[in-house]
Each structure stands twice: as C-alpha cells, then as structure tokens.
XYZ file of C-alpha atoms in Angstrom:
421
model
C 38.503 -241.023 139.037
C 37.949 -243.641 141.707
C 40.826 -245.437 143.372
C 41.114 -248.303 145.817
C 43.821 -247.930 148.432
C 45.013 -249.115 151.818
C 44.978 -246.106 154.134
C 46.382 -245.563 157.611
C 44.052 -243.936 160.178
C 46.034 -244.562 163.370
C 48.036 -247.178 165.231
C 47.253 -250.631 163.753
C 44.339 -249.065 161.867
C 44.653 -249.876 158.165
C 41.605 -249.860 155.897
C 41.118 -250.895 152.272
C 38.744 -248.330 150.800
C 37.428 -246.993 147.519
C 37.203 -243.225 147.133
C 37.351 -240.454 144.542
C 40.582 -238.761 143.551
C 40.306 -235.039 142.815
C 41.095 -233.680 139.363
C 44.829 -233.203 138.996
C 46.266 -229.685 139.039
C 48.595 -228.339 136.367
C 51.614 -229.286 138.475
C 50.473 -232.860 139.302
C 50.496 -236.241 137.564
C 47.870 -238.989 137.603
C 49.355 -242.492 137.669
C 48.312 -246.137 137.741
C 50.189 -248.280 140.248
C 50.929 -251.826 139.094
C 53.128 -253.297 141.820
C 54.389 -252.513 145.300
C 56.678 -254.495 147.591
C 55.963 -254.358 151.310
C 58.762 -252.981 153.452
C 59.380 -253.427 157.166
C 59.251 -249.632 157.336
C 55.556 -249.801 156.397
C 54.997 -252.196 159.286
C 56.723 -249.762 161.650
C 54.650 -246.843 160.374
C 51.436 -248.861 160.658
C 51.951 -249.947 164.249
C 53.177 -246.512 165.349
C 50.606 -244.471 163.442
C 50.865 -240.742 164.017
C 53.785 -241.317 166.423
C 55.984 -242.274 163.440
C 58.234 -239.443 162.311
C 57.087 -239.657 158.675
C 53.352 -239.887 159.441
C 51.228 -236.714 159.923
C 49.478 -236.143 163.230
C 46.013 -235.732 161.653
C 45.648 -239.123 159.955
C 42.446 -239.869 161.864
C 40.801 -237.123 159.778
C 43.122 -237.236 156.749
C 44.360 -240.803 156.295
C 47.462 -241.529 154.228
C 48.087 -244.231 151.618
C 50.826 -246.655 152.653
C 53.498 -248.320 150.504
C 56.643 -246.721 149.113
C 58.276 -249.386 146.906
C 56.096 -249.074 143.844
C 56.051 -248.835 140.079
C 53.401 -248.099 137.506
C 52.332 -246.138 134.436
C 51.750 -242.423 134.002
C 48.130 -241.796 132.961
C 47.824 -238.020 132.711
C 50.392 -235.212 133.005
C 49.722 -231.688 134.202
C 50.890 -228.847 131.946
C 53.928 -228.021 134.101
C 55.552 -231.420 133.560
C 54.557 -232.311 130.005
C 58.048 -231.492 128.719
C 59.535 -234.247 130.909
C 56.861 -236.908 131.346
C 54.446 -238.521 128.887
C 51.335 -240.645 129.186
C 52.187 -244.339 129.195
C 55.686 -243.944 130.661
C 56.717 -246.456 133.327
C 58.078 -244.922 136.504
C 59.727 -245.626 139.818
C 59.643 -243.439 142.928
C 62.396 -242.320 145.287
C 60.445 -241.779 148.534
C 63.312 -240.095 150.402
C 62.780 -236.594 148.999
C 64.472 -234.715 151.874
C 62.244 -231.669 151.482
C 63.381 -228.455 153.107
C 59.948 -227.915 154.679
C 60.139 -231.327 156.348
C 62.851 -233.898 155.531
C 60.686 -236.785 156.776
C 57.779 -236.315 154.359
C 57.610 -239.207 151.891
C 55.189 -240.977 149.542
C 53.764 -244.020 151.268
C 53.810 -242.361 154.683
C 52.698 -238.755 154.475
C 50.218 -238.146 151.648
C 46.505 -238.639 151.121
C 46.746 -239.371 147.410
C 50.108 -241.051 146.778
C 51.310 -244.403 148.045
C 52.142 -247.784 146.584
C 49.154 -249.727 147.900
C 46.598 -248.140 145.605
C 45.195 -248.629 142.123
C 45.514 -244.968 141.059
C 47.386 -242.079 142.665
C 48.118 -238.393 142.251
C 51.805 -237.526 142.270
C 52.304 -234.048 143.798
C 54.598 -231.462 142.281
C 57.238 -231.682 145.007
C 58.037 -235.262 143.962
C 59.002 -234.025 140.495
C 60.667 -230.914 141.873
C 62.864 -233.177 144.009
C 63.779 -235.261 140.934
C 62.185 -238.271 142.632
C 59.862 -239.417 139.829
C 62.162 -241.541 137.707
C 61.355 -243.014 134.272
C 61.906 -246.763 133.994
C 62.629 -248.515 130.699
C 62.457 -252.158 131.796
C 59.649 -254.581 131.063
C 59.038 -255.810 134.600
C 57.189 -253.548 137.014
C 58.241 -255.674 139.977
C 61.915 -255.004 139.289
C 61.253 -251.292 139.568
C 59.281 -251.842 142.782
C 62.356 -253.542 144.179
C 64.626 -250.763 142.933
C 63.995 -248.870 146.177
C 65.361 -251.600 148.456
C 68.116 -252.223 145.898
C 69.003 -248.525 146.096
C 69.570 -248.978 149.836
C 71.973 -251.821 149.085
C 73.769 -249.769 146.447
C 74.054 -246.921 148.934
C 75.888 -249.272 151.287
C 78.464 -250.098 148.641
C 78.971 -246.412 147.875
C 79.068 -245.362 151.535
C 81.963 -247.625 152.511
C 85.294 -245.839 152.511
C 89.014 -246.354 152.955
C 91.502 -243.810 154.243
C 94.403 -242.517 152.196
C 96.838 -241.584 154.917
C 99.202 -239.616 152.665
C 96.523 -237.037 151.822
C 94.097 -237.580 154.741
C 91.283 -238.221 152.297
C 88.668 -240.937 152.076
C 88.329 -243.056 148.957
C 84.622 -243.845 148.695
C 83.189 -247.241 147.842
C 84.303 -250.795 148.483
C 87.896 -251.618 147.614
C 87.942 -252.673 143.985
C 89.474 -256.112 143.660
C 89.443 -256.501 147.430
C 87.769 -258.962 149.787
C 84.147 -258.523 150.939
C 82.349 -260.405 153.720
C 78.549 -260.280 153.921
C 77.369 -261.526 157.316
C 73.809 -262.898 157.633
C 73.787 -262.381 153.894
C 71.091 -264.672 152.485
C 67.952 -262.817 153.543
C 66.194 -260.697 150.895
C 68.454 -257.666 151.290
C 71.551 -259.807 151.671
C 70.777 -261.548 148.380
C 70.518 -258.151 146.732
C 73.879 -257.251 148.253
C 75.481 -260.363 146.765
C 73.819 -259.754 143.383
C 75.068 -256.174 143.190
C 78.575 -257.169 144.292
C 78.782 -259.665 141.433
C 77.120 -257.579 138.729
C 77.795 -253.949 139.650
C 80.564 -251.836 138.167
C 82.941 -251.989 141.165
C 83.638 -255.603 142.098
C 85.645 -257.378 144.799
C 87.832 -260.341 143.890
C 86.532 -262.388 146.843
C 83.061 -262.415 148.380
C 82.306 -264.579 151.416
C 78.628 -264.834 152.376
C 77.591 -266.267 155.734
C 74.472 -267.451 157.512
C 73.506 -270.097 160.062
C 70.558 -271.519 158.088
C 71.777 -274.159 155.633
C 68.499 -274.246 153.699
C 68.718 -270.508 153.017
C 72.375 -270.839 152.042
C 71.520 -273.678 149.646
C 68.772 -271.593 148.032
C 71.104 -268.607 147.696
C 73.695 -270.806 145.996
C 71.160 -271.816 143.330
C 70.088 -268.214 142.701
C 73.526 -266.590 142.747
C 75.906 -269.274 141.641
C 79.607 -269.647 142.212
C 80.008 -270.228 138.474
C 78.276 -266.992 137.453
C 80.289 -265.030 140.005
C 83.504 -266.489 138.603
C 82.513 -265.398 135.088
C 82.276 -261.872 136.502
C 85.682 -262.072 138.170
C 84.440 -262.735 141.711
C 85.295 -265.778 143.816
C 82.074 -266.464 145.741
C 82.030 -268.646 148.864
C 79.008 -269.499 151.035
C 79.748 -270.390 154.663
C 77.492 -271.812 157.378
C 79.204 -270.304 160.414
C 77.235 -272.540 162.815
C 79.248 -275.511 161.540
C 82.655 -273.852 161.917
C 84.489 -273.866 165.246
C 86.214 -270.506 164.660
C 84.356 -268.574 161.925
C 86.763 -265.617 161.956
C 89.867 -267.773 161.524
C 88.114 -269.886 158.876
C 87.024 -266.886 156.846
C 90.421 -265.215 157.070
C 91.984 -268.430 155.803
C 89.725 -268.139 152.740
C 91.376 -264.753 152.195
C 94.919 -266.046 152.433
C 95.109 -265.452 156.171
C 94.301 -261.761 155.853
C 91.398 -259.659 157.097
C 88.680 -258.295 154.829
C 88.619 -254.896 153.166
C 84.844 -254.485 153.460
C 82.407 -256.176 155.831
C 78.610 -255.803 155.673
C 76.512 -256.800 158.691
C 72.945 -257.646 157.664
C 71.426 -258.609 161.023
C 71.181 -256.492 164.210
C 73.003 -258.991 166.426
C 75.761 -257.742 168.720
C 77.848 -260.894 168.327
C 77.652 -260.540 164.549
C 78.868 -256.938 164.685
C 81.780 -258.056 166.858
C 82.539 -260.869 164.422
C 82.561 -258.320 161.613
C 84.970 -256.139 163.579
C 87.306 -259.103 164.089
C 87.222 -259.863 160.362
C 88.448 -256.426 159.278
C 91.886 -256.109 157.765
C 94.080 -253.026 157.730
C 92.181 -249.967 156.484
C 89.032 -252.078 156.384
C 85.503 -250.683 156.654
C 82.527 -252.252 158.439
C 79.059 -251.260 157.244
C 76.312 -251.878 159.805
C 73.425 -252.215 157.364
C 70.860 -253.879 159.623
C 68.387 -251.505 161.271
C 67.853 -252.352 164.959
C 64.524 -251.653 166.639
C 66.138 -251.059 170.037
C 67.466 -247.550 170.489
C 70.150 -248.768 172.915
C 71.538 -251.467 170.601
C 75.312 -251.682 171.008
C 78.303 -253.958 170.457
C 81.994 -254.002 171.328
C 84.439 -252.557 168.807
C 88.226 -252.890 168.946
C 89.551 -249.352 169.205
C 93.159 -250.531 169.313
C 92.608 -251.543 165.681
C 90.796 -248.293 164.946
C 93.948 -246.474 166.004
C 96.696 -248.735 164.669
C 95.043 -250.624 161.804
C 92.793 -247.793 160.559
C 89.569 -249.753 160.988
C 86.503 -247.756 159.946
C 82.785 -248.121 160.632
C 79.789 -246.688 158.834
C 76.081 -247.382 158.436
C 73.431 -246.714 155.832
C 69.682 -246.275 155.974
C 68.090 -245.754 152.579
C 69.540 -244.695 149.255
C 69.544 -241.354 147.463
C 68.078 -240.527 144.061
C 71.274 -241.439 142.206
C 71.283 -244.829 143.937
C 67.705 -245.410 142.792
C 68.530 -244.371 139.244
C 71.397 -246.834 139.244
C 69.119 -249.592 140.556
C 66.508 -248.887 137.875
C 69.177 -248.819 135.161
C 70.766 -252.093 136.225
C 67.368 -253.786 136.583
C 66.219 -252.449 133.213
C 69.391 -253.769 131.580
C 68.961 -257.148 133.267
C 72.324 -256.926 135.028
C 70.785 -257.446 138.465
C 67.847 -259.748 139.151
C 65.605 -258.460 141.971
C 63.262 -261.432 141.485
C 65.535 -263.461 143.771
C 64.379 -261.219 146.640
C 60.695 -262.201 146.252
C 59.224 -265.040 148.308
C 55.502 -264.136 148.403
C 52.977 -262.611 145.979
C 49.500 -261.228 146.671
C 46.845 -258.724 145.707
C 45.753 -255.404 147.154
C 43.371 -257.157 149.550
C 46.318 -258.966 151.159
C 48.138 -255.787 152.177
C 46.569 -255.119 155.583
C 47.155 -258.557 157.109
C 50.590 -258.847 155.521
C 51.756 -255.434 156.704
C 50.536 -255.784 160.276
C 51.995 -259.295 160.613
C 55.134 -258.808 158.535
C 57.682 -259.772 161.239
C 55.915 -263.117 161.694
C 55.793 -264.085 158.018
C 58.856 -266.062 157.037
C 60.564 -265.598 153.719
C 61.839 -262.641 151.771
C 60.087 -259.728 150.038
C 56.289 -259.688 149.760
C 55.127 -258.381 146.375
C 51.698 -256.849 145.770
C 49.843 -256.400 142.488
C 47.387 -253.662 143.261
C 44.730 -254.418 140.640
C 44.130 -258.035 141.654
C 42.542 -259.924 144.543
C 44.823 -262.652 145.882
C 45.944 -263.859 149.322
C 49.592 -263.233 150.107
C 50.997 -266.582 149.017
C 54.481 -268.069 149.275
C 55.963 -269.178 145.963
C 57.026 -272.334 147.805
C 53.319 -273.112 148.452
C 52.203 -272.885 144.804
C 52.770 -276.614 144.220
C 50.555 -277.751 147.088
C 47.830 -275.220 146.290
C 48.024 -276.263 142.657
C 46.731 -279.724 143.497
C 43.228 -278.251 143.793
C 43.571 -274.915 141.963
C 44.688 -274.652 138.331
C 45.724 -271.009 138.815
C 48.403 -271.980 141.339
C 49.349 -275.121 139.393
C 50.124 -272.957 136.372
C 52.050 -270.462 138.503
C 54.041 -273.269 140.080
C 55.041 -274.599 136.666
C 56.074 -271.125 135.525
C 58.193 -270.497 138.619
C 59.868 -273.884 138.320
C 60.825 -273.013 134.756
C 62.502 -269.922 136.203
C 64.635 -271.573 138.894
C 61.893 -271.274 141.503
C 61.781 -267.478 141.185
C 59.255 -264.856 140.184
C 59.568 -263.804 136.552
C 58.145 -261.780 133.664
C 56.270 -264.904 132.577
C 54.657 -265.224 136.012
C 53.666 -261.557 136.012
C 51.926 -261.844 132.648
C 50.016 -264.896 133.815
C 48.868 -263.301 137.071
C 47.756 -260.038 135.494
C 45.803 -261.935 132.823
C 44.231 -264.617 135.022
C 43.929 -263.434 138.632
C 40.638 -262.101 139.967
C 40.397 -258.329 139.643
C 40.131 -256.312 142.819
C-alpha cells in the first residue's frame, strides 16, 4: 500500500513524499491516520534532526515520519493481535513507550513507518507490547489527537503532592476542595488545564487563572465559563495581572487572604515562577509545567518557606499510558472539550511550513487532517476568507454556531468537501 507522509531527513529537512509501505508482519497493524495535532516537540525534533535524543542518527538514509499526537482507524491486524484489536477500531497512541532497549524511542520521532503526519502507517509490535495502542470510543478523531497533550495536563494534576507530616508520606494529586492558581493559563495547554480542573474527578473549590493578554482572557472566559464552573462546584476567576498593582496580594485576597494549595506555572518566565512561589500556602505544591528551551533556566525559591511552611515543587513533562487512557475516556464521554485548544486547521501539505515555523505562528494548537490538501488556516480568518471562498464561508458559519470553536460538524464538512491530498 502507498502512503503519503512528512519525513525528517536531517536538521530543517522535512519532505512530503509518497512511498510504498511493506506488507505487515504477523505482529504488526496497518492503520489509517485521520488527524494529528502539531506539537512544539516536533518543531524541536525537526530543527535538531539527528541531534535530538529521540531521533535516530541515520535519518539521512532512513528518514522517520514526524507527528505523535494522532488518531485514526485500524485497517488490518496481524495474527498476534487479533484477539485485542479489530479492523475499523478507532485508536489513540501513547508515544512515550519507555522501552527498555531505548527509553527515548517514540512514534513520530524514531520510526520509518509510524508517525502522525501520514495517510497510512504500520504500527510495530512494541507499541502494542507497551500497551500504548489505545482504543478510542468517541466520535471525534481530533479529540483523540489532543488526548496526548491532555494526558500531559492530567499528569500535572496527578503529580502534585502534599505532605502528611504525621506519617511522612505524600498524598498525590491536587488538594481536593482546595485552591488552585494557574499562571499564564489561557494558552492552549493552560485552557486544557482549566477544563480538566473543572470537569475531572478531583476538583478544587477555587481556581484562579491569570494572564497579561486581555483578549486571550476574554476568549477563555467564553470557552470555559464561570457559570459552568460553578455548576461543577468550582469558583472560577480570571485575572489580568498586568492591571493589578500587587498580583500576589490580590490573588490571596480572592482566597480569603490565604495562599494557594496548588500552583501551576504555564510559561517559562523566572518572574512567574517566583510569583507562583509567593502564592503558595502552607503545604502547597508548585508545578513548573512550562518547558524551557534554555538549559540554565532558573528562578529564586523561598527556602525559608520550604522548611517552615512545607512548600513543595515538582514538574512534569509528558503523561503516562494511564493519563492518556483517562484523557481518551473523558474526551469520549464529552466531559472535557479539547476543541477549545484548536486555533488553526490544515491539511497534510501544510505540515512542513507549520512545523518549521511553529514558534512564530500565533494561536493555540494546529490541527492536521492528513487526507486533505489545505493551508494551515486560523479559525479566526475563516470569515475574511469566506468572502471569496464558499468553503471557508461555510466553515466560518459552522464554527460560529459552535462558539467559535472547532467541532464534529466542522470535521464532517472538511472531510466531505476539502480537496484530497
């Protein structure tokens, strides 16, 4: 079978190519990719090439398919896995397999025949052996594509901890019924963090979300409303800290003058980390979620409070398989809405430019449908483009019916009407 895929040959060397897939072996699975969301990690791998820790050294001769946030349908199952997987099943992938032979090997970085930016792929046996091919029961492929970044967010909630001094044990997870602050929390991952905090099983009673961009805060407030949070038992407050003279004092006042039990920092800014430290209450935990690019990134931390007020700090990078399963389950049940993370949509032929220029493209997550040809286009630009193009006019109307967000209705329209790749 032929496939079309974006393959990495070296630093900044991505190519969209058509080539033949080999016949699957008895321990492999043939699959059709439907959607993939582009991650900053793919940008890092693409600019670093073989110097990246997940990318093989021989990609000039044996290029790899990029993309690791993908979903699709199983087409054919090798004999070894027919008791677990069936043709036609939807699936999601946990790329962090943590193989004993090499913990860095992952789909979307390390393999010739599996990655999200392709029409068809071959899933190797070690993905199934690692329990990283996960059935998905939801209707929307894009929600499963976004399950991987959502799993990272879920991991952050699970990774936070609070000390129980009497037994010298750690109670894992955010403090139930406590106060959570999410700093720089209205980017794509921050929105997911707010969504999960409102709709997950373990909820705070107060959630304060900050940013310095009022337009982004206003958009967040329409997507994740104060009213819906209240229905779920969470008091949600959005704060523009650039308009407040003393953000720490202001936010503590929102919490009755007390510090916060859990603080998430979603931007790699030293001053923001220090603000998060100052916001912590007794036995509070700060989660540094943002991944810095500088290896010497640092910030001040109050160790007087570490000693006397039991302040804790942790960080998370990626989720595990259970986190991904939880993300897929919640998305499939409609309890979380990953569509709020999507700002741009495109086809397979948009992947190269989008990936290599990702830091310069404003907005949130960039979603790819691998069987269509379409420039990477901001949802916010559909209206203007629709003045001369009925395709975008129709998409604009659909998105407006869905609170300006991507939706199942939009997916159906695109897959039926967009130009095929």
